[in-house]
Tab-separated table of C-alpha atoms in Angstrom:
chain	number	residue	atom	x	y	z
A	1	UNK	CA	-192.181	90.526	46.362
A	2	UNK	CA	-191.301	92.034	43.132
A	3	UNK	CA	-191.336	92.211	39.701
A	4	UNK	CA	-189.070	94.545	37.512
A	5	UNK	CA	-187.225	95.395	34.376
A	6	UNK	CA	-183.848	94.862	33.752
A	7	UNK	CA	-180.702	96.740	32.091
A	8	UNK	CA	-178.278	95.858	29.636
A	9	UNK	CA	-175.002	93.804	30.499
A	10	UNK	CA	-171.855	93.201	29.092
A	11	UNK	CA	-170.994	90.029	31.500
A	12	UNK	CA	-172.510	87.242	30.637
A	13	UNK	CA	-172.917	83.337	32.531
A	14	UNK	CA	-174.528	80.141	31.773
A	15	UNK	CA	-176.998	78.937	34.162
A	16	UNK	CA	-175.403	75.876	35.957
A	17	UNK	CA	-175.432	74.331	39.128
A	18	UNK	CA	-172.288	74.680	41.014
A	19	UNK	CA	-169.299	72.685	40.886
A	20	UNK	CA	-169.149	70.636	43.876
A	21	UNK	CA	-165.543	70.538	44.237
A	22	UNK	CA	-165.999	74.065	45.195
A	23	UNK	CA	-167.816	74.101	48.164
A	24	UNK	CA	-166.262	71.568	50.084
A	25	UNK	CA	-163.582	74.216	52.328
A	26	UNK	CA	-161.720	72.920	55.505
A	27	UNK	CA	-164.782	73.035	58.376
A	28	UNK	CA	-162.873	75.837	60.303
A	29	UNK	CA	-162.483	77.993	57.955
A	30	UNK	CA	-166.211	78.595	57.381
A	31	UNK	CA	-167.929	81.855	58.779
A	32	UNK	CA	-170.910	81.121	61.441
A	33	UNK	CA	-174.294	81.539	59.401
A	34	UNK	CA	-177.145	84.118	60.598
A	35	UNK	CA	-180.202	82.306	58.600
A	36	UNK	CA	-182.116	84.544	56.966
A	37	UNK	CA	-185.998	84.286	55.965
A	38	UNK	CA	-187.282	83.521	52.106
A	39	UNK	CA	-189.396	85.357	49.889
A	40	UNK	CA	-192.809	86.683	51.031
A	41	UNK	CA	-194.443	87.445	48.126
A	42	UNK	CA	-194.884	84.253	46.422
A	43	UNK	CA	-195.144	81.878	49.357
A	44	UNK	CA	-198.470	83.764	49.415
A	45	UNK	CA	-199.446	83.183	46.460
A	46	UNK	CA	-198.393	79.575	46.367
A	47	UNK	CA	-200.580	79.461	49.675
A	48	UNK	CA	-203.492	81.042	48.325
A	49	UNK	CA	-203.668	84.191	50.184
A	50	UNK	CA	-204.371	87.429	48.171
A	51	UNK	CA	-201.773	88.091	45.638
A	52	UNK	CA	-202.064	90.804	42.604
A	53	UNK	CA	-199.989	93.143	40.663
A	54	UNK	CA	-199.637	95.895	41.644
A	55	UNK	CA	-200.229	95.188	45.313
A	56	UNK	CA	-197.762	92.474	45.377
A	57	UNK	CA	-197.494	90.925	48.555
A	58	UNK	CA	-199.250	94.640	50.491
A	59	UNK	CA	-202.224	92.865	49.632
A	60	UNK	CA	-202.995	90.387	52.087
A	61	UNK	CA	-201.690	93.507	54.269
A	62	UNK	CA	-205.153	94.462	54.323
A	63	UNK	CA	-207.172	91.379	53.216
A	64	UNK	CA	-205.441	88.304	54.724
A	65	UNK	CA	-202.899	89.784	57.968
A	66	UNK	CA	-203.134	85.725	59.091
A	67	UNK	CA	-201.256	84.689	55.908
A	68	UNK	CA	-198.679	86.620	56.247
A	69	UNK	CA	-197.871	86.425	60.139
A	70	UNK	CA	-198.377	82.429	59.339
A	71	UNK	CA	-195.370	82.634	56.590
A	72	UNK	CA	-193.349	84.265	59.417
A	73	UNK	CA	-194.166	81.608	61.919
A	74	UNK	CA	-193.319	78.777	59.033
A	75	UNK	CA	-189.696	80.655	58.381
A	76	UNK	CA	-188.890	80.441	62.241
A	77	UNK	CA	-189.817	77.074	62.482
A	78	UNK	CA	-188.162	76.191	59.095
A	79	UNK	CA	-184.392	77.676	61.126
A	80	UNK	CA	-184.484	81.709	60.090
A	81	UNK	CA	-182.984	83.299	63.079
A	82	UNK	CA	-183.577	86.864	60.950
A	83	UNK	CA	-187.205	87.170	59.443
A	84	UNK	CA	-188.371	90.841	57.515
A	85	UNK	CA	-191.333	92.868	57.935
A	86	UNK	CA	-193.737	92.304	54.483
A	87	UNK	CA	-193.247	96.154	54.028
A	88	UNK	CA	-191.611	95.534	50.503
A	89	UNK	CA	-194.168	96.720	48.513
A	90	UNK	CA	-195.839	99.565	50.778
A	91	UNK	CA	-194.956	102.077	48.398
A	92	UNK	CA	-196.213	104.458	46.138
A	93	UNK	CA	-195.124	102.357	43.088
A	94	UNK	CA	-197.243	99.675	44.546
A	95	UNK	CA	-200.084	101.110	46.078
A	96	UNK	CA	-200.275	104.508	43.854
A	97	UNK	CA	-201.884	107.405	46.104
A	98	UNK	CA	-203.195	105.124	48.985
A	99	UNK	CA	-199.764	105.286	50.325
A	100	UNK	CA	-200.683	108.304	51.751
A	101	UNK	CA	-203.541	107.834	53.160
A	102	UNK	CA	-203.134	104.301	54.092
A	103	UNK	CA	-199.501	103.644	53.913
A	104	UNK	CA	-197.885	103.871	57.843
A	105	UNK	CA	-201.223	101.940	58.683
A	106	UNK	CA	-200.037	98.802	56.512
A	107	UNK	CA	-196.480	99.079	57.721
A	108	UNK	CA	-197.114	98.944	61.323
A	109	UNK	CA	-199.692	96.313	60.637
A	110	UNK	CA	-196.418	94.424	58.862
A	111	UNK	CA	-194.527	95.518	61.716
A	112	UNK	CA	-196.816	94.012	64.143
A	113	UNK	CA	-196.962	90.921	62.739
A	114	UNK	CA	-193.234	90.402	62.401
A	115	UNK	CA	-193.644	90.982	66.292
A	116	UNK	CA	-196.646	88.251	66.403
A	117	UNK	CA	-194.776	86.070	65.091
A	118	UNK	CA	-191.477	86.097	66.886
A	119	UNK	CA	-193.527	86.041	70.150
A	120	UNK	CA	-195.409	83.432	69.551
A	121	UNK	CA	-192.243	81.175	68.555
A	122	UNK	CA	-190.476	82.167	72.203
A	123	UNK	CA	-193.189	80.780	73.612
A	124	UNK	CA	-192.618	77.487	72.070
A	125	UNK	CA	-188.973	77.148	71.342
A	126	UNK	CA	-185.536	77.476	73.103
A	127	UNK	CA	-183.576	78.096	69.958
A	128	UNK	CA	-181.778	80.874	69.372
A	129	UNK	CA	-183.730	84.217	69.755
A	130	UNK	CA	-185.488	84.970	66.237
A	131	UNK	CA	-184.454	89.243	65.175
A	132	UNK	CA	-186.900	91.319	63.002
A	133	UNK	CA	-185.174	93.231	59.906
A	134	UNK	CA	-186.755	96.368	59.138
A	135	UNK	CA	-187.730	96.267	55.150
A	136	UNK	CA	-186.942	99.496	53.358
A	137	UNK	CA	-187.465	98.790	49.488
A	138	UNK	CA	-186.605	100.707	46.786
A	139	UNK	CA	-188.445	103.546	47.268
A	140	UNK	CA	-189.141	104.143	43.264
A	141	UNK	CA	-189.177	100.525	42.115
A	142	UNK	CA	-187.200	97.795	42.149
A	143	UNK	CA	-184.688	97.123	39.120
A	144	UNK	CA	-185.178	101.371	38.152
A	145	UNK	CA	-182.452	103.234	38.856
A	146	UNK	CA	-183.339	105.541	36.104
A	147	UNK	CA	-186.546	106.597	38.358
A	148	UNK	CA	-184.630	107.651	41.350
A	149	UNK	CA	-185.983	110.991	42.673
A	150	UNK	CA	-183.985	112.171	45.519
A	151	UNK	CA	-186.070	115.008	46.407
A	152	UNK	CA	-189.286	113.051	47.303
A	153	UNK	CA	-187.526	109.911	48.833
A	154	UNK	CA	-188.001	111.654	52.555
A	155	UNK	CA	-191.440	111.716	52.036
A	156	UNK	CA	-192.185	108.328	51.447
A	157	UNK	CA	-189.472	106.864	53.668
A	158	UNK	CA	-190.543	108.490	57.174
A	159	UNK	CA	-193.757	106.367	57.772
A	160	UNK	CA	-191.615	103.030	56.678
A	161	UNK	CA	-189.070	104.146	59.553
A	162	UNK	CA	-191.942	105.812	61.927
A	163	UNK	CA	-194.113	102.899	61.763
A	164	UNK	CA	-191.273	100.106	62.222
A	165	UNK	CA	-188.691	101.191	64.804
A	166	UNK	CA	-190.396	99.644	67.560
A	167	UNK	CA	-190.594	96.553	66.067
A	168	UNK	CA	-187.546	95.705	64.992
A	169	UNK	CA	-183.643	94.559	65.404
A	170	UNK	CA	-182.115	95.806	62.039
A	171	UNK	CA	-182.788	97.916	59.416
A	172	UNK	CA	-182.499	96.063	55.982
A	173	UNK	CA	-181.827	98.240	53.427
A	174	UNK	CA	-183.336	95.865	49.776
A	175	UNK	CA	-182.719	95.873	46.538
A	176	UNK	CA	-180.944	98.507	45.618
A	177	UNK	CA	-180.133	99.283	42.618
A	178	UNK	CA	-177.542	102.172	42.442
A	179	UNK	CA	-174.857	103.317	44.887
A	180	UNK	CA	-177.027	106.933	45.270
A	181	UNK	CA	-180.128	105.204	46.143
A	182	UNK	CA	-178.355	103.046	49.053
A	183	UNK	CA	-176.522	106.205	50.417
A	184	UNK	CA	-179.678	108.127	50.556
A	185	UNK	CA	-181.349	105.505	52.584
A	186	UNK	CA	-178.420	105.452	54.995
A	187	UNK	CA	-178.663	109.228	55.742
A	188	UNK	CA	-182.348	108.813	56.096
A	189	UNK	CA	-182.241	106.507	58.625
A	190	UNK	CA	-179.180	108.333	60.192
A	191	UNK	CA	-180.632	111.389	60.759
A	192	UNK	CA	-184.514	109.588	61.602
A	193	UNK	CA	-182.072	108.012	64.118
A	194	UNK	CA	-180.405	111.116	65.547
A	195	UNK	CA	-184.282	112.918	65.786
A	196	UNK	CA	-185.835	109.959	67.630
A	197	UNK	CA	-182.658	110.044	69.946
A	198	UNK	CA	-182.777	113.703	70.458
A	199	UNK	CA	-186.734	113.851	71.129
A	200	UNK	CA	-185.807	111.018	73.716
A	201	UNK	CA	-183.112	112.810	75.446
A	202	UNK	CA	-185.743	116.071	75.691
A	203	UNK	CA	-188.369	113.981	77.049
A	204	UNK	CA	-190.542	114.456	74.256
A	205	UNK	CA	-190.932	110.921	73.797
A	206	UNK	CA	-190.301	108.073	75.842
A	207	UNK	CA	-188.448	104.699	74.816
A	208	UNK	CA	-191.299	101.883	73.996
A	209	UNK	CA	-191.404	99.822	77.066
A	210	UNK	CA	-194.455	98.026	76.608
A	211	UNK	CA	-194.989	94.384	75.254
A	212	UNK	CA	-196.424	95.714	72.153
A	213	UNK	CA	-193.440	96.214	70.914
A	214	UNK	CA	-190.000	94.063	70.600
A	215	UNK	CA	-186.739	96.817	71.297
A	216	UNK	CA	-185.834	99.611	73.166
A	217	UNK	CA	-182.694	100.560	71.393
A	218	UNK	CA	-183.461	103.363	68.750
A	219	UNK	CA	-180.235	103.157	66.418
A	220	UNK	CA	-180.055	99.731	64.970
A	221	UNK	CA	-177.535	97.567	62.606
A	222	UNK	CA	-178.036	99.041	59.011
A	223	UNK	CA	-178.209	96.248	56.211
A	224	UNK	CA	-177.604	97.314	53.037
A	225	UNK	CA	-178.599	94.317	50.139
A	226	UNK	CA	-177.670	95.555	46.162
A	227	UNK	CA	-179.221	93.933	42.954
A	228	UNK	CA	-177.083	92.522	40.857
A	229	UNK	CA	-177.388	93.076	36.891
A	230	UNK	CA	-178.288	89.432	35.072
A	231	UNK	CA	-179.970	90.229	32.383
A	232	UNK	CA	-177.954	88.614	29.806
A	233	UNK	CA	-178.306	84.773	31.766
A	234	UNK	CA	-178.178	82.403	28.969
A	235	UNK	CA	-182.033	80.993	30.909
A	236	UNK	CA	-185.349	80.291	29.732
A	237	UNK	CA	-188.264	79.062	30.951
A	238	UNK	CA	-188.302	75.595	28.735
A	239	UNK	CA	-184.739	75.296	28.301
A	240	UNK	CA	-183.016	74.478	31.903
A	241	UNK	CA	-180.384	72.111	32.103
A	242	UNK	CA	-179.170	71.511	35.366
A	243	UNK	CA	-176.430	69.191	34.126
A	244	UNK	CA	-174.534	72.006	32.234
A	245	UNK	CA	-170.811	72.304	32.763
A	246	UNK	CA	-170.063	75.585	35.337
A	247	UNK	CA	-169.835	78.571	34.162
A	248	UNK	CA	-169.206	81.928	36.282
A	249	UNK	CA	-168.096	84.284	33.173
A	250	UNK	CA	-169.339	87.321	35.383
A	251	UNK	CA	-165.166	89.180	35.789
A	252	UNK	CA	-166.513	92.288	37.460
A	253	UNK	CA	-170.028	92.117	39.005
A	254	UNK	CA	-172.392	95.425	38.451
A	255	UNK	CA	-175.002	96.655	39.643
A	256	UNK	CA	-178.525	96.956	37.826
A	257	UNK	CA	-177.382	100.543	37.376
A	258	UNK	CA	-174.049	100.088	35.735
A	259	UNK	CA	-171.650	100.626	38.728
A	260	UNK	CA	-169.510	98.154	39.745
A	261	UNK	CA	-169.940	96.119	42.585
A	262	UNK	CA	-166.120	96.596	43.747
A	263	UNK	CA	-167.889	101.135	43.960
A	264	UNK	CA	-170.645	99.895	46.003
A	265	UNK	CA	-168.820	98.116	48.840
A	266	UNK	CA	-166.378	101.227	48.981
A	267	UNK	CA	-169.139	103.405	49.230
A	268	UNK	CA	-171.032	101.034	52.028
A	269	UNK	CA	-167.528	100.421	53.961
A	270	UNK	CA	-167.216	104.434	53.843
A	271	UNK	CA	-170.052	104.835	55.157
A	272	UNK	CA	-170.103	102.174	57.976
A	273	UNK	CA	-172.335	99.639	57.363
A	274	UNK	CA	-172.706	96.574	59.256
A	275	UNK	CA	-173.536	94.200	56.311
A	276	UNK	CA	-173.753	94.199	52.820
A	277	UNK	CA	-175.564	91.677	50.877
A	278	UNK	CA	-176.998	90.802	47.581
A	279	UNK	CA	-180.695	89.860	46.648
A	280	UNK	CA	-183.246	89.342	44.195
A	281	UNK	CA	-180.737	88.139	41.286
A	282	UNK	CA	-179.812	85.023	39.986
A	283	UNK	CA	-177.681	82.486	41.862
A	284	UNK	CA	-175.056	82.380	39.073
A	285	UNK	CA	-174.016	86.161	39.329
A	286	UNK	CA	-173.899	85.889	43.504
A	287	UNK	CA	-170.484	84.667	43.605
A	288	UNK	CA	-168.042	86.818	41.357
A	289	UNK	CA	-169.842	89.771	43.708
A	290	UNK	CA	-168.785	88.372	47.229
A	291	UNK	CA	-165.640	87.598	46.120
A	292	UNK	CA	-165.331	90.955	45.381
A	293	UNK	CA	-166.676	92.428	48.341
A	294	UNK	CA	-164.837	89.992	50.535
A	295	UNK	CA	-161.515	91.006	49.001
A	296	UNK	CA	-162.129	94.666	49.524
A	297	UNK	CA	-163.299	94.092	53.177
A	298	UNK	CA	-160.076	91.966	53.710
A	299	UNK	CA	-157.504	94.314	52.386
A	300	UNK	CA	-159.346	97.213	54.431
A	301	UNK	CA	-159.780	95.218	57.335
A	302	UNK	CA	-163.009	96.028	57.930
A	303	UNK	CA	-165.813	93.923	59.993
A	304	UNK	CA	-168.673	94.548	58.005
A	305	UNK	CA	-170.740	91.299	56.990
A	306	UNK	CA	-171.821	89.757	53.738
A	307	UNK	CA	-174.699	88.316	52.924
A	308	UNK	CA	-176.890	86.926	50.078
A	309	UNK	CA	-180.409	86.262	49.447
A	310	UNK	CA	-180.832	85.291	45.678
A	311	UNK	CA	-184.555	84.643	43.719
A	312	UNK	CA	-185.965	82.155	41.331
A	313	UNK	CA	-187.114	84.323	38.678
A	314	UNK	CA	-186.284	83.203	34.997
A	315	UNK	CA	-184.454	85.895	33.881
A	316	UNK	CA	-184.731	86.318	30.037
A	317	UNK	CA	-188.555	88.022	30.996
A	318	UNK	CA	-186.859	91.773	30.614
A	319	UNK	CA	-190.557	93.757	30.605
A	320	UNK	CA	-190.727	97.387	29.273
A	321	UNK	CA	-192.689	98.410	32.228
A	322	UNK	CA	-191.249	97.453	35.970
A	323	UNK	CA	-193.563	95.309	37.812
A	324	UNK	CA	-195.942	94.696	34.591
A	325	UNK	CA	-196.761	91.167	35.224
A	326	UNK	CA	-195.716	88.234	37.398
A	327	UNK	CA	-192.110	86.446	36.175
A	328	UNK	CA	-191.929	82.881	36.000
A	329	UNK	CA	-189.685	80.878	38.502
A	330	UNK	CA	-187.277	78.506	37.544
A	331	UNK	CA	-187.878	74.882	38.202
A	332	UNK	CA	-184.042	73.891	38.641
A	333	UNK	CA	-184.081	76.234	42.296
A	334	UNK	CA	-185.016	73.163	44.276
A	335	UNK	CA	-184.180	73.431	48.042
A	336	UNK	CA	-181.626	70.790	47.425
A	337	UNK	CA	-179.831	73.109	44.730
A	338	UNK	CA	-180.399	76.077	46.011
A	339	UNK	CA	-178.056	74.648	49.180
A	340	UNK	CA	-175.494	73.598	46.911
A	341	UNK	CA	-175.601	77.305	45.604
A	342	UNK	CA	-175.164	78.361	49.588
A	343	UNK	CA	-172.155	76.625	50.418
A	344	UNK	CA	-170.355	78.098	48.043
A	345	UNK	CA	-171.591	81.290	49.079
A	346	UNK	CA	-170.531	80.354	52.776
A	347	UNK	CA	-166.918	79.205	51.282
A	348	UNK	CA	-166.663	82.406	49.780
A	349	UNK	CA	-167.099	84.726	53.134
A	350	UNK	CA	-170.953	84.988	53.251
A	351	UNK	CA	-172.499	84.983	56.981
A	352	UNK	CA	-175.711	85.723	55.820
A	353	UNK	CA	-177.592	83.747	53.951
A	354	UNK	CA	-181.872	83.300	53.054
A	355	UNK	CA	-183.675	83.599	50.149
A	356	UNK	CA	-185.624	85.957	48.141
A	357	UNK	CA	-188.096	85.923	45.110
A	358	UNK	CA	-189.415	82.257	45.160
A	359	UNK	CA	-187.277	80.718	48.069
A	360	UNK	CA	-189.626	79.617	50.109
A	361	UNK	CA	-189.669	77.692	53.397
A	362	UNK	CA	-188.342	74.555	52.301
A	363	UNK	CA	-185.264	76.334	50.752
A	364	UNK	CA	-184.646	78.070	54.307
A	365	UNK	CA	-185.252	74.546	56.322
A	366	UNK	CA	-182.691	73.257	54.155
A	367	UNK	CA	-180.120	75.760	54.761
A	368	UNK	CA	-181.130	75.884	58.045
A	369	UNK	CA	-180.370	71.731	58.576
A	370	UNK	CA	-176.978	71.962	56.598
A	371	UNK	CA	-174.729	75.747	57.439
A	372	UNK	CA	-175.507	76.044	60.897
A	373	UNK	CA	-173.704	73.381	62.226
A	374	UNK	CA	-170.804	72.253	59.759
């Protein structure tokens, strides 16, 4: 998926597993779960299939489409009821000028196989009906705030909306760094929505009807998932110790651009949302941040939903260039503690839940088996 630099931090946490006094809540008092899918990125690359920087995961896109609609297939079986277009890294940061030329041709490919894949697990299962999320990355790269360009983010957002609206249930809104970039992709897709409705209602265009495609409905659920700054993780590579006492020393969650998590969740409840999540940080700074969000919802008694989707990624590999070279992933993220991480999520208000950067489809069978039916 993606691989970027990180900013400094004033909070700081050990890396521990979770207590497990602390995920053990009265059964009734825990939210239903919507599972969603892992990482795409390096479950291709553990698999084989073509994998580079700076492609990333657009890659096999082009060079191996079977890969990818296989990892789709593997997350539905595996439980994901919510899997995302591998549009991530269909971006000019990733593909330099061939975005424009070939860009909206890679995303609907994504698209399509999203769609593949969800079709061909109907026709096998009578589980509950697998939903396609939308993927719109950071438009500048992930983890870089400071490269936020407002007045050319239209341009490279229409052909991820374009080429994906017929394809899918949600819009998920990743990795976002700052408050501005998440707002800006909320009044893209609002007004992208409002056109498409509008050329509708005059008959310019029709609603897709056909089986190439999976919905009808043009305005869809907007996602919005924030980074979370943990940069200062006491983690290394050769120094994991999964028996460590807990630590969660993280007293007001920020984002990778500074602002405070408690400012983001405003800004998203002002603006509607229908879930807010966190992805692509470090298990050990998930928690403080849906606490906080969970509070804030409470006292405002608002409905949106909270999610999380955390990565592997050691995190003391802080590169001077975003997306450089590949990160290393943490060998104490095993499926079995990567659950334990979950339920304390899920005891702390979370109804979303997957994986991201090195969560693969063990993680998600795992979660899958264990918060859907406590």
């Amino acid at each position: 998926m993606h691989t970027q630099t990180t900013s400094p931090m004033t909070n700081t946490v050990t890396a521990t597993q979770p207590n497990d006094s602390l995920t053990t809540p009265a059964p009734n008092s825990l939210p239903p779960i919507t599972i969603l899918d892992g990482g795409m990125g390096r479950e291709l690359e553990r698999r084989g299939a073509p994998f580079r920087q700076p492609e990333w995961s657009a890659l096999s896109l082009s060079l191996a489409p079977d890969s990818v609609r296989d990892v789709h297939v593997d997350y539905i079986k595996a439980g994901a009821t919510v899997i995302t277009v591998n549009s991530y890294a269909v971006t000019p940061y990733h593909l330099g000028d061939s975005f424009f030329s070939e860009g909206e041709h890679l995303i609907r490919t994504a698209a399509q196989l999203a769609f593949e894949a969800v079709q061909a697990s109907d026709k096998h299962s009578s589980s509950e009906a697998v939903q396609i999320a939308g993927c719109l990355p950071p438009l500048f790269g992930s983890y870089r705030p400071d490269l936020f360009d407002l007045k050319q983010a239209s341009t490279i957002a229409r052909p991820l909306l374009s080429a994906q609206i017929d394809y899918v249930d949600i819009w998920l809104v990743e990795t976002q760094s700052s408050i501005v970039e998440a707002q800006t992709w909320h009044q893209l897709i609002t007004e992208f929505t409002a056109a498409q409705k509008e050329a509708i209602s005059k008959k310019k265009i029709a609603p897709e009807k056909e089986t190439a495609s999976k919905t009808e409905t043009v305005a869809k659920p907007i996602w919005i998932a924030f980074t979370l700054d943990d940069s200062q993780l006491d983690i290394a590579a050769d120094d994991l110790d999964s028996s460590a006492e807990p630590s969660r020393a993280v007293s007001k969650p920020i984002l990778r651009s500074g602002e405070s998590v408690a400012e983001a969740v405003q800004a998203m409840m002002a603006l509607n949302v229908d879930a807010v999540l966190f992805n692509c940080s470090q298990p050990e700074v998930m928690n403080a941040a849906l606490q906080t969000a969970k509070e804030l919802i409470d006292k405002a008694a608002h409905p949106m939903q909270l999610g999380v989707y955390a990565n592997a990624f050691v995190s003391k590999q802080v590169h001077k260039q975003a997306n450089a070279q590949l990160r290393d992933m943490r060998e104490d993220t095993t499926p079995e503690h990567y659950l334990t991480w979950a339920e304390l999520w899920q005891a702390s208000g979370a109804n979303i839940i997957g994986g991201c950067c090195g969560i693969g489809v063990e993680h998600i069978e795992r979660l899958a088996q264990h918060l859907t039916d406590r």
